[in-house]
C-alpha cells in the first residue's frame, strides 16, 4: 500500500498511548478503542483506514471490529472535517428556537450542505441531534465548544470571527438556578385555575 | 408537618444546584471550602456500606435518568461480596431531548459527582467506578478529568480513600455520539469497546455488568443526590415530595418559556408552578407540553394536566412518564406533525439497528411516512397506517428506544388528531412554518 | 417444569427457552436470528407469542388463584414476548396463535420485508430460504410500504469464496455472531447503525478457516457460496448426505448435485462430530471433481501412449501379468482416505496374490489409535486440554470443539425437534476459559491465540517434553523445554485435577514411536483421555483393519524403493519423487488408480479411473473411532470406480472369485471387527473405539531423526487438488513455504515470491511466506499425501526462484 510510508500515529506519542491504555484494567484494554479513536481524530480531524488498522494492532483486535465500533458513533469521521466543524443541534427544543433557520443561514453563508467540508478545509457543517443544551437553545457546537442562545446577530458574528480566525471562547448565559437562589425564586404565584 | 411540594415553600432550599453558575465552582478548593468531601469522609469512616444502602433505600430516591427505579433497591441487588471486581457506573450520557440537568453538574460541580461516586462505590463495595460521559460534553469532560486528577492528588481517590480502608478509583470514559448509550447495557458495551447495542437481560448488571462483573449503573443526579441524603439523612430527603416520589428533582424547561432553565424543585410540585412561577410563563400561546424529555407522551396545555403534580405515579396515571424532568413546551401554532417529524427523526437517527421493529420501523418507515405527510402528499388511510405501524412497533422491540419514539407519536395523534387529518386533507400543515430564530 | 403451549401441556427441563417449548409441543413460530449452537439474541423479533405465568403470593408463598376457576391465575406479560430469549417458568402459558401474537408476527414480517428486495426469482436461495418460507407462512401477503427500498451493494465480494448482497440482508446477525462465538475470529461486523447498518469486513478477505458456514447460516440470500453461485436452483439439486473424506473428523456434509455435476457442499448436522459447522477446505475443496481433466475410462499402455480400454480388457491384462508373479512380488498401496470396504478389498486381493506388501499412506510410525480415546463431545466438555501440534490445520473441527470447551457449556440435550433452537446457556461474547487450554507446537499455530498457555518448542522434542511432563506428574524433578517449571507444574496439576482432561497430539508426535509412547505414558500418568489426529479421513480405520505390511521390509517406502515387481496403487503419486520414479519405471506392472493424470500415471502400464470421495459408497472410521457412512452423489465420473470394484475386477479376471463378493466380505469383516452393521449405521455414526495394537513395525522413508532443517506440517488444504479448486486457490493461494525473516533475508527471499525446492526428492513449488513467529532456521512445508508430517533434512541449495512477486 502507498500509505505505509506514513508514520504510525502513536509512534511519537507513546506517553499519550500509555496514558490512555493505563486508564483501563488489563482485562479491559479493549475499552481504549474509543479514546484512541478520539485521540487520532482530535489531531487529524478524521480517522483514516490506516489509523483504524493501527488501533486494531495496538489492541490486538481486528480492524473490522474497530471500524464496527467507530462507525456506530456519529462523532467519528471517516473524511476530514473542517478546521471549524460547525454542528447545529436540530432536535426539538433547538428547532423550536430557530435552528432550522440557523442551518439555512449557515448553509447559505458558507455555501455548504449538511455533512460537507469546504475545499479549503476551513469549514464543515453538520446537523446533529440533541446536544443537551435545550434550555439555552439554539446551540451550535463549533469543534468542542458549545455556543448557546445563538440568535441571528450572534450567528453572523461567529461566522465573521471564524473567517478572521478570531473565534472567541463561548459565553455563558443561563437562567434558572444558575442565576443563584435569589434570582431563581418563583416569579409569580399562579392562580390555581385558568390559563390565558 | 406537611411535606415540601412547592418552591414557594420557604423551607425549600436548593441543594445540588446551589453553586451552579458561581465562579470557580468546579474547582476543588471551592468545593472543599463549601464542605466538600466531608460527607464521603463521614460515610467511609463512620458508616458501614449496608447503612448507606439502607439510608438511600429509606430516602425513597428514584433513579433520575428516566426510569425511576429506586436506587437503594437497585444497589441491594448486588450479589454478596465474593472477591470479584465490582463496578459502580455513572451514566452521564445525557442525551434525551429536553434534558440538560446532568451537564451542569458535570461542568460546574464535578466534585459533587466524584464524592457521590465514592459514596456509591463504598455502598456497593465497588473499588472501581466508571463515569461514562457523552462525547459532546467537552467542557464537562475536561472539568471532570481535571477534577478527578485533583481528587486523586488529594487522596480522595486511590488507595485508602480519605484515610479509610477503602480503595476506590474512577475511570472517565467518553462517548462519541450515540443516544442508545444512555441505555445501561448499551453503555456497558460501549465502555468495553464494543458497538453500543443493548444487551439481553437477564443477566442484569448486578449479576454480569461491566466486563462481566457485578455492576450498578446510576444517573448523575441520582449519584449526586446520594451525597446529600447521606449528609442530611433520609428523613430530610423525604421531607420533600410525596410518599410515591420523595426528594427533589431537576426540571429543565425549554420551548417558548419566559425563563428557560434548570430548576431544582421538590417532587410533588405542579407543572403549573414550574411553568408559570419558575419559568415565568410562556412567551406565546402553547398547546402542549412534554413532561420529561421527548420520549414522554405530551400533555395538552390545559388545567387538567397543568395541575398534575410531579410524581412518578401521577404522571404515569395521566398517560405519560416523569422521565428526566425535561419539559418542552410546544407552541400553539407549531404544526404537531412537523414537531413529531423532528422527534421521529431523532429516534430514527439514534436507533442502533439491532432489532427489526426499531431498524425498519422507527429508523426507516416512520420518517418516510412523516416526510410524505409534510410534503403534502398524505392520502386517506395514511393516518390509520401510521397508527397501525406504530402499534406493530410498540412493545415489540428489543429495548425501550422504539417505544420512546412510538409513545410520543401515539400521544400526538391522540391529542391532535385533527392536525394530522388536516394535513392529509389539505396537503399542508394547519399552521404555516414560522421562524422563531431570535435576533 | 410444566408449561402449556397452545393448550398442550408439557413437562420440560428448567432453563428451556420458550421457543423450544413451542417446538417441543409440535407448534411453530417463525424466527430468523436464533440458530442452533449460537447464542439467542432476540433481535429479529419474529418469534413473538403471548406469554403469561402464574404468580406466587410473596407473603404466603402460595399461587395466586383465579377467583372464578380456583386455578392459579395467569398473569400475562403486557407485550408479546420473544420466545427465543424467554426462559420457561413453572406453569407458563405460551400462545403463539393468540390474536395479538399473530398480529405481532404479521407486523414483523412486514417490517422485515420493507427493505428486502424480494428478488426471489433471481436469488440462489430461492426455494430454500427461511425468509421466503416464513413470509409466506406468517406474512400478510401484501406490503403497505410504499417508499423506495434501501439501495445497497448487491455484489459485494467478501472473499473469493463468499459474496454478499447487502440489499437482501435482514440483519439477523447470525454471520457476525458465528465468527465471534464459534471460531472466535472477529472478521465480520456491522458497520454504521440504525437503518443504515450493513455488514462488512475491513480485513482483506475473511481470515478464518470456517468462513463458508455463514452461507449456510444466512436465513436469506445475502451470503452466498461463490463456488455454487448461479449453478442451479435448490429444488433441482439432488441432496446426498455423507461424511467428508477431507480430514479425519468425518464431518457430516450434504452434496448438492445436478446433471452429473457436484455444485455445492453444505454442512449437515452431526451433533456428535461437527455439529453444524465445516471448515472451508471441506466445503469449497470439491470443484476438482467436475474437472474436464478427469480420467474417465481405463487406459492401457500402447507403446508411449495410454489408450482407452474397457475395465474388462485391462483387468484381463493385469491378471495376466499378476499370474506370472511369484508370491510376495506384488504390492498394493491405498491412500489413507480410502474406505474400509476398499481396505478390505485390498487385503483380499493381497491374500489372493499371496503378498504381504500392502500399505496405506500417508501414515506414520506410530499408531493413530489411542489407548483411552476421547470423543469430540468429551472434548467439548473438557476442563483441561493439552494440545501438542497443529490442530487447526490437521483437523479444523477439533479446533472448534476445543473452543466449545473454552465456553464451558456442555453439548445440549436434544429435543424431539432436534438441537435446541435457543440454548439460553449460550451468550454473545462469552468469557472464554482460556486457562483450561495449553498449546505447544514447534511453531506459532492458530490455536495459540485462544490458549491460556502457549509454548513454541524446538521441532522434534515431543518425546522429551512428554517424558519430562510425565516425570513431573510422578513427582520427580524435571524441566520441560520451552516451559518454565511453574508453567509445567501448573499444566500437570490442571490435567491431574480435571474431571475430563484430554491430550491431543498429531503427526509430530507419531513420527517417532518413542514420542508416541511418551505421549501415552503422560496421558496415563495424569489420567487424561487422548485424541490423536490422523493425517487423513480413514487413517484410523485403515490401521484398525490392518491395511498394513506383513513385514517392515514391505512398507510404503520400501515398495517405492523396489521391494516389489508389480504395484497397484490408488490415489497416490509417488513418481513425483524423483528418487522413486526410477524404481517405478522398472516395475513389471504398474497399475495406477487415479482421478487425474500425473507423474505416476505417466509411468503406468494401466491407469484406472478413480472415484472421488463424493462418489464412493462405504464406511470410514474417524479419529474418535466412530464408524461413519460415506454415500455417493450422482456425479458423472465416466467409468470411474472405487478400489473395491478394481480389486473385484482383477480377482474375477484371475478366476479367483470366492463364494462371496468383496462387498459382503467387507460387511462381515466390519461386523466382526467393530461389532456394527455397516449397512445400518446410525446417521451420526457408531462410536466403537478400539484398543491400539503395538506400534507398527513397518519402516517408513521419513526416518525418525533428531536433526532436520524443515518440517512437513499439516495443512487443511488438499494440495493435490488445489490447482483444480479455483475459488479455494484464489482465496488461500498456492502452497506456502513459511520461514523466519532471518532465513528469508539470508536467501534473498521476499514475501509472495514463487520458488521451487527439492523436498526430499519431490520438486515442489511454493509461495514464500515470511513469519517471524517461525523459529529461525526451520522452514515449514505443507504436507502432500505422499509426505507424512515430520522433520526432514532439506537440501536448501535446491531452492530456485521461479518468479518475482507481482
Short mmCIF file of N, CA and C in Angstrom, two decimals, chain B residues 153-250:
data_model
loop_
_atom_site.label_atom_id
_atom_site.label_comp_id
_atom_site.label_asym_id
_atom_site.label_seq_id
_atom_site.Cartn_x
_atom_site.Cartn_y
_atom_site.Cartn_z
N UNK B 153 -4.99 13.47 43.60
CA UNK B 153 -3.80 14.06 44.23
C UNK B 153 -4.03 14.33 45.72
N UNK B 154 -5.29 14.58 46.05
CA UNK B 154 -5.60 14.88 47.45
C UNK B 154 -5.99 13.65 48.27
N UNK B 155 -5.93 12.49 47.64
CA UNK B 155 -6.24 11.27 48.38
C UNK B 155 -7.72 10.98 48.49
N UNK B 156 -8.53 11.68 47.71
CA UNK B 156 -9.97 11.34 47.68
C UNK B 156 -10.23 10.13 46.79
N UNK B 157 -9.27 9.86 45.94
CA UNK B 157 -9.35 8.67 45.09
C UNK B 157 -8.03 7.93 45.21
N UNK B 158 -8.09 6.64 44.97
CA UNK B 158 -6.87 5.84 45.02
C UNK B 158 -6.92 4.88 46.19
N UNK B 159 -5.75 4.53 46.70
CA UNK B 159 -5.69 3.62 47.83
C UNK B 159 -6.15 4.34 49.10
N UNK B 160 -6.81 3.63 49.97
CA UNK B 160 -7.21 4.16 51.28
C UNK B 160 -7.81 5.56 51.18
N UNK B 161 -8.91 5.62 50.50
CA UNK B 161 -9.59 6.89 50.28
C UNK B 161 -9.89 7.56 51.62
N UNK B 162 -9.54 8.83 51.73
CA UNK B 162 -9.81 9.62 52.94
C UNK B 162 -9.32 8.90 54.19
N UNK B 163 -8.16 8.27 54.01
CA UNK B 163 -7.52 7.55 55.12
C UNK B 163 -8.39 6.42 55.68
N UNK B 164 -9.32 5.92 54.88
CA UNK B 164 -10.11 4.77 55.32
C UNK B 164 -9.46 3.49 54.79
N UNK B 165 -10.11 2.37 54.96
CA UNK B 165 -9.58 1.12 54.41
C UNK B 165 -10.09 0.85 53.01
N UNK B 166 -10.80 1.83 52.47
CA UNK B 166 -11.49 1.61 51.21
C UNK B 166 -10.67 2.18 50.05
N UNK B 167 -10.41 1.31 49.04
CA UNK B 167 -9.72 1.76 47.83
C UNK B 167 -10.77 2.06 46.77
N UNK B 168 -10.59 3.17 46.12
CA UNK B 168 -11.57 3.48 45.08
C UNK B 168 -10.94 4.39 44.03
N UNK B 169 -11.15 4.04 42.78
CA UNK B 169 -10.67 4.94 41.73
C UNK B 169 -11.71 5.02 40.62
N UNK B 170 -11.53 6.05 39.80
CA UNK B 170 -12.51 6.34 38.76
C UNK B 170 -11.90 6.22 37.38
N UNK B 171 -12.69 5.68 36.46
CA UNK B 171 -12.31 5.68 35.05
C UNK B 171 -13.29 6.62 34.35
N UNK B 172 -12.74 7.65 33.73
CA UNK B 172 -13.61 8.57 33.00
C UNK B 172 -13.61 8.15 31.53
N UNK B 173 -14.78 7.82 31.04
CA UNK B 173 -14.86 7.32 29.66
C UNK B 173 -15.80 8.20 28.86
N UNK B 174 -15.35 8.52 27.68
CA UNK B 174 -16.07 9.48 26.89
C UNK B 174 -16.80 8.80 25.73
N UNK B 175 -18.07 9.07 25.59
CA UNK B 175 -18.83 8.53 24.46
C UNK B 175 -18.46 9.26 23.18
N UNK B 176 -19.24 8.98 22.13
CA UNK B 176 -18.88 9.60 20.86
C UNK B 176 -20.11 9.88 20.01
N UNK B 177 -21.24 10.07 20.67
CA UNK B 177 -22.42 10.42 19.90
C UNK B 177 -23.31 9.23 19.61
N UNK B 178 -24.03 8.80 20.62
CA UNK B 178 -24.99 7.70 20.45
C UNK B 178 -25.95 7.73 21.64
N UNK B 179 -27.17 8.14 21.36
CA UNK B 179 -28.21 8.22 22.38
C UNK B 179 -28.42 6.89 23.10
N UNK B 180 -28.26 5.80 22.34
CA UNK B 180 -28.55 4.47 22.91
C UNK B 180 -27.64 4.17 24.09
N UNK B 181 -26.49 4.86 24.18
CA UNK B 181 -25.58 4.60 25.30
C UNK B 181 -26.21 5.01 26.63
N UNK B 182 -27.30 5.74 26.59
CA UNK B 182 -28.00 6.04 27.83
C UNK B 182 -28.71 4.82 28.38
N UNK B 183 -28.90 3.79 27.54
CA UNK B 183 -29.47 2.53 28.00
C UNK B 183 -28.32 1.78 28.66
N UNK B 184 -28.51 1.32 29.89
CA UNK B 184 -27.35 0.90 30.68
C UNK B 184 -26.55 -0.24 30.07
N UNK B 185 -27.21 -1.18 29.43
CA UNK B 185 -26.43 -2.30 28.88
C UNK B 185 -25.70 -1.89 27.61
N UNK B 186 -26.30 -0.98 26.84
CA UNK B 186 -25.59 -0.45 25.67
C UNK B 186 -24.39 0.36 26.12
N UNK B 187 -24.59 1.09 27.20
CA UNK B 187 -23.50 1.87 27.77
C UNK B 187 -22.33 0.95 28.15
N UNK B 188 -22.65 -0.17 28.74
CA UNK B 188 -21.57 -1.08 29.16
C UNK B 188 -20.85 -1.65 27.94
N UNK B 189 -21.61 -2.00 26.90
CA UNK B 189 -20.97 -2.47 25.67
C UNK B 189 -20.06 -1.40 25.11
N UNK B 190 -20.56 -0.18 25.09
CA UNK B 190 -19.77 0.92 24.55
C UNK B 190 -18.50 1.11 25.38
N UNK B 191 -18.65 1.09 26.67
CA UNK B 191 -17.49 1.25 27.54
C UNK B 191 -16.45 0.15 27.30
N UNK B 192 -16.93 -1.06 27.08
CA UNK B 192 -16.00 -2.18 26.91
C UNK B 192 -15.34 -2.18 25.53
N UNK B 193 -15.75 -1.27 24.67
CA UNK B 193 -15.11 -1.20 23.35
C UNK B 193 -15.86 -1.97 22.29
N UNK B 194 -17.15 -2.18 22.51
CA UNK B 194 -17.98 -2.85 21.51
C UNK B 194 -19.01 -1.86 20.96
N UNK B 195 -19.68 -2.28 19.91
CA UNK B 195 -20.77 -1.48 19.41
C UNK B 195 -21.82 -1.38 20.51
N UNK B 196 -22.45 -0.21 20.58
CA UNK B 196 -23.34 0.04 21.72
C UNK B 196 -24.74 -0.51 21.47
N UNK B 197 -24.82 -1.79 21.24
CA UNK B 197 -26.14 -2.41 21.17
C UNK B 197 -26.54 -2.82 22.58
N UNK B 198 -27.82 -2.70 22.90
CA UNK B 198 -28.23 -3.15 24.23
C UNK B 198 -28.02 -4.66 24.37
N UNK B 199 -27.80 -5.07 25.59
CA UNK B 199 -27.59 -6.49 25.86
C UNK B 199 -28.89 -7.14 26.31
N UNK B 200 -28.88 -8.43 26.18
CA UNK B 200 -30.00 -9.22 26.65
C UNK B 200 -30.03 -9.19 28.18
N UNK B 201 -31.25 -9.06 28.73
CA UNK B 201 -31.40 -9.17 30.18
C UNK B 201 -32.44 -10.24 30.49
N UNK B 202 -32.25 -11.09 31.44
CA UNK B 202 -31.04 -11.24 32.23
C UNK B 202 -29.88 -11.75 31.38
N UNK B 203 -28.65 -11.66 31.90
CA UNK B 203 -28.28 -11.19 33.23
C UNK B 203 -28.36 -9.66 33.33
N UNK B 204 -28.78 -9.20 34.49
CA UNK B 204 -28.80 -7.78 34.78
C UNK B 204 -27.41 -7.35 35.22
N UNK B 205 -27.14 -6.03 35.17
CA UNK B 205 -25.80 -5.58 35.52
C UNK B 205 -25.32 -6.07 36.88
N UNK B 206 -26.23 -6.18 37.83
CA UNK B 206 -25.79 -6.63 39.16
C UNK B 206 -25.18 -8.03 39.09
N UNK B 207 -25.68 -8.86 38.18
CA UNK B 207 -25.08 -10.19 38.04
C UNK B 207 -23.86 -10.14 37.12
N UNK B 208 -24.03 -9.57 35.96
CA UNK B 208 -22.93 -9.52 34.98
C UNK B 208 -23.00 -8.19 34.27
N UNK B 209 -22.22 -7.25 34.74
CA UNK B 209 -22.23 -5.92 34.15
C UNK B 209 -20.96 -5.64 33.38
N UNK B 210 -20.26 -4.59 33.78
CA UNK B 210 -19.03 -4.20 33.10
C UNK B 210 -18.02 -5.35 33.15
N UNK B 211 -17.51 -5.74 32.03
CA UNK B 211 -16.56 -6.85 31.90
C UNK B 211 -17.08 -8.14 32.55
N UNK B 212 -18.37 -8.23 32.69
CA UNK B 212 -18.94 -9.45 33.29
C UNK B 212 -19.01 -9.40 34.81
N UNK B 213 -18.59 -8.29 35.40
CA UNK B 213 -18.56 -8.21 36.86
C UNK B 213 -19.82 -7.52 37.41
N UNK B 214 -20.13 -7.77 38.67
CA UNK B 214 -21.30 -7.13 39.28
C UNK B 214 -21.20 -5.60 39.19
N UNK B 215 -22.26 -5.00 38.76
CA UNK B 215 -22.22 -3.57 38.43
C UNK B 215 -23.55 -2.92 38.76
N UNK B 216 -23.49 -1.67 39.20
CA UNK B 216 -24.70 -0.88 39.30
C UNK B 216 -24.52 0.37 38.45
N UNK B 217 -25.52 0.66 37.64
CA UNK B 217 -25.45 1.84 36.77
C UNK B 217 -26.48 2.84 37.25
N UNK B 218 -26.04 4.08 37.55
CA UNK B 218 -26.95 5.09 38.06
C UNK B 218 -26.69 6.44 37.40
N UNK B 219 -27.73 7.22 37.37
CA UNK B 219 -27.67 8.54 36.73
C UNK B 219 -26.87 9.55 37.56
N UNK B 220 -26.41 10.60 36.90
CA UNK B 220 -25.59 11.64 37.55
C UNK B 220 -26.29 12.24 38.77
N UNK B 221 -27.51 12.71 38.56
CA UNK B 221 -28.14 13.41 39.70
C UNK B 221 -28.64 12.42 40.76
N UNK B 222 -28.81 11.15 40.37
CA UNK B 222 -29.11 10.15 41.40
C UNK B 222 -27.90 9.98 42.30
N UNK B 223 -26.73 9.80 41.64
CA UNK B 223 -25.49 9.60 42.41
C UNK B 223 -25.21 10.83 43.28
N UNK B 224 -25.37 11.99 42.68
CA UNK B 224 -25.07 13.21 43.44
C UNK B 224 -26.08 13.41 44.57
N UNK B 225 -27.31 12.98 44.37
CA UNK B 225 -28.31 13.07 45.45
C UNK B 225 -27.87 12.26 46.66
N UNK B 226 -27.15 11.17 46.36
CA UNK B 226 -26.68 10.31 47.44
C UNK B 226 -25.85 11.08 48.44
N UNK B 227 -25.04 12.04 47.95
CA UNK B 227 -24.20 12.84 48.85
C UNK B 227 -25.08 13.53 49.88
N UNK B 228 -26.15 14.14 49.39
CA UNK B 228 -26.99 14.95 50.29
C UNK B 228 -27.86 14.08 51.20
N UNK B 229 -28.23 12.92 50.69
CA UNK B 229 -29.01 12.01 51.53
C UNK B 229 -28.15 11.53 52.70
N UNK B 230 -26.88 11.22 52.39
CA UNK B 230 -26.00 10.76 53.47
C UNK B 230 -25.66 11.93 54.40
N UNK B 231 -25.52 13.10 53.82
CA UNK B 231 -25.16 14.26 54.65
C UNK B 231 -26.30 14.66 55.58
N UNK B 232 -27.52 14.67 55.04
CA UNK B 232 -28.63 15.23 55.81
C UNK B 232 -29.65 14.18 56.25
N UNK B 233 -29.50 12.99 55.75
CA UNK B 233 -30.38 11.92 56.21
C UNK B 233 -31.57 11.70 55.31
N UNK B 234 -32.06 10.48 55.38
CA UNK B 234 -33.20 10.09 54.55
C UNK B 234 -34.44 10.89 54.91
N UNK B 235 -34.57 11.22 56.18
CA UNK B 235 -35.77 11.94 56.61
C UNK B 235 -35.84 13.33 55.99
N UNK B 236 -34.67 13.98 55.96
CA UNK B 236 -34.61 15.28 55.30
C UNK B 236 -35.08 15.16 53.84
N UNK B 237 -34.56 14.13 53.18
CA UNK B 237 -34.90 13.95 51.77
C UNK B 237 -36.40 13.71 51.61
N UNK B 238 -36.91 12.91 52.54
CA UNK B 238 -38.33 12.57 52.45
C UNK B 238 -39.24 13.71 52.88
N UNK B 239 -38.65 14.73 53.48
CA UNK B 239 -39.48 15.89 53.85
C UNK B 239 -39.93 16.65 52.61
N UNK B 240 -39.28 16.33 51.51
CA UNK B 240 -39.70 16.91 50.25
C UNK B 240 -40.46 15.84 49.47
N UNK B 241 -41.41 16.31 48.66
CA UNK B 241 -42.12 15.38 47.79
C UNK B 241 -43.19 14.61 48.50
N UNK B 242 -43.48 13.47 47.96
CA UNK B 242 -44.62 12.69 48.45
C UNK B 242 -44.19 11.28 48.77
N UNK B 243 -45.14 10.51 49.23
CA UNK B 243 -44.89 9.10 49.54
C UNK B 243 -44.33 8.38 48.31
N UNK B 244 -44.96 8.63 47.16
CA UNK B 244 -44.58 7.97 45.91
C UNK B 244 -43.26 8.50 45.38
N UNK B 245 -43.06 9.78 45.51
CA UNK B 245 -41.89 10.42 44.89
C UNK B 245 -41.30 11.39 45.89
N UNK B 246 -40.18 10.99 46.48
CA UNK B 246 -39.60 11.83 47.51
C UNK B 246 -38.49 12.70 46.96
N UNK B 247 -38.10 13.65 47.77
CA UNK B 247 -36.92 14.44 47.45
C UNK B 247 -37.13 15.50 46.41
N UNK B 248 -35.98 15.89 45.81
CA UNK B 248 -36.05 16.92 44.79
C UNK B 248 -35.67 16.32 43.44
N UNK B 249 -36.00 17.05 42.42
CA UNK B 249 -35.66 16.63 41.07
C UNK B 249 -35.28 17.91 40.35
N UNK B 250 -34.79 17.76 39.14
CA UNK B 250 -34.44 18.95 38.38
C UNK B 250 -35.29 19.02 37.15
#
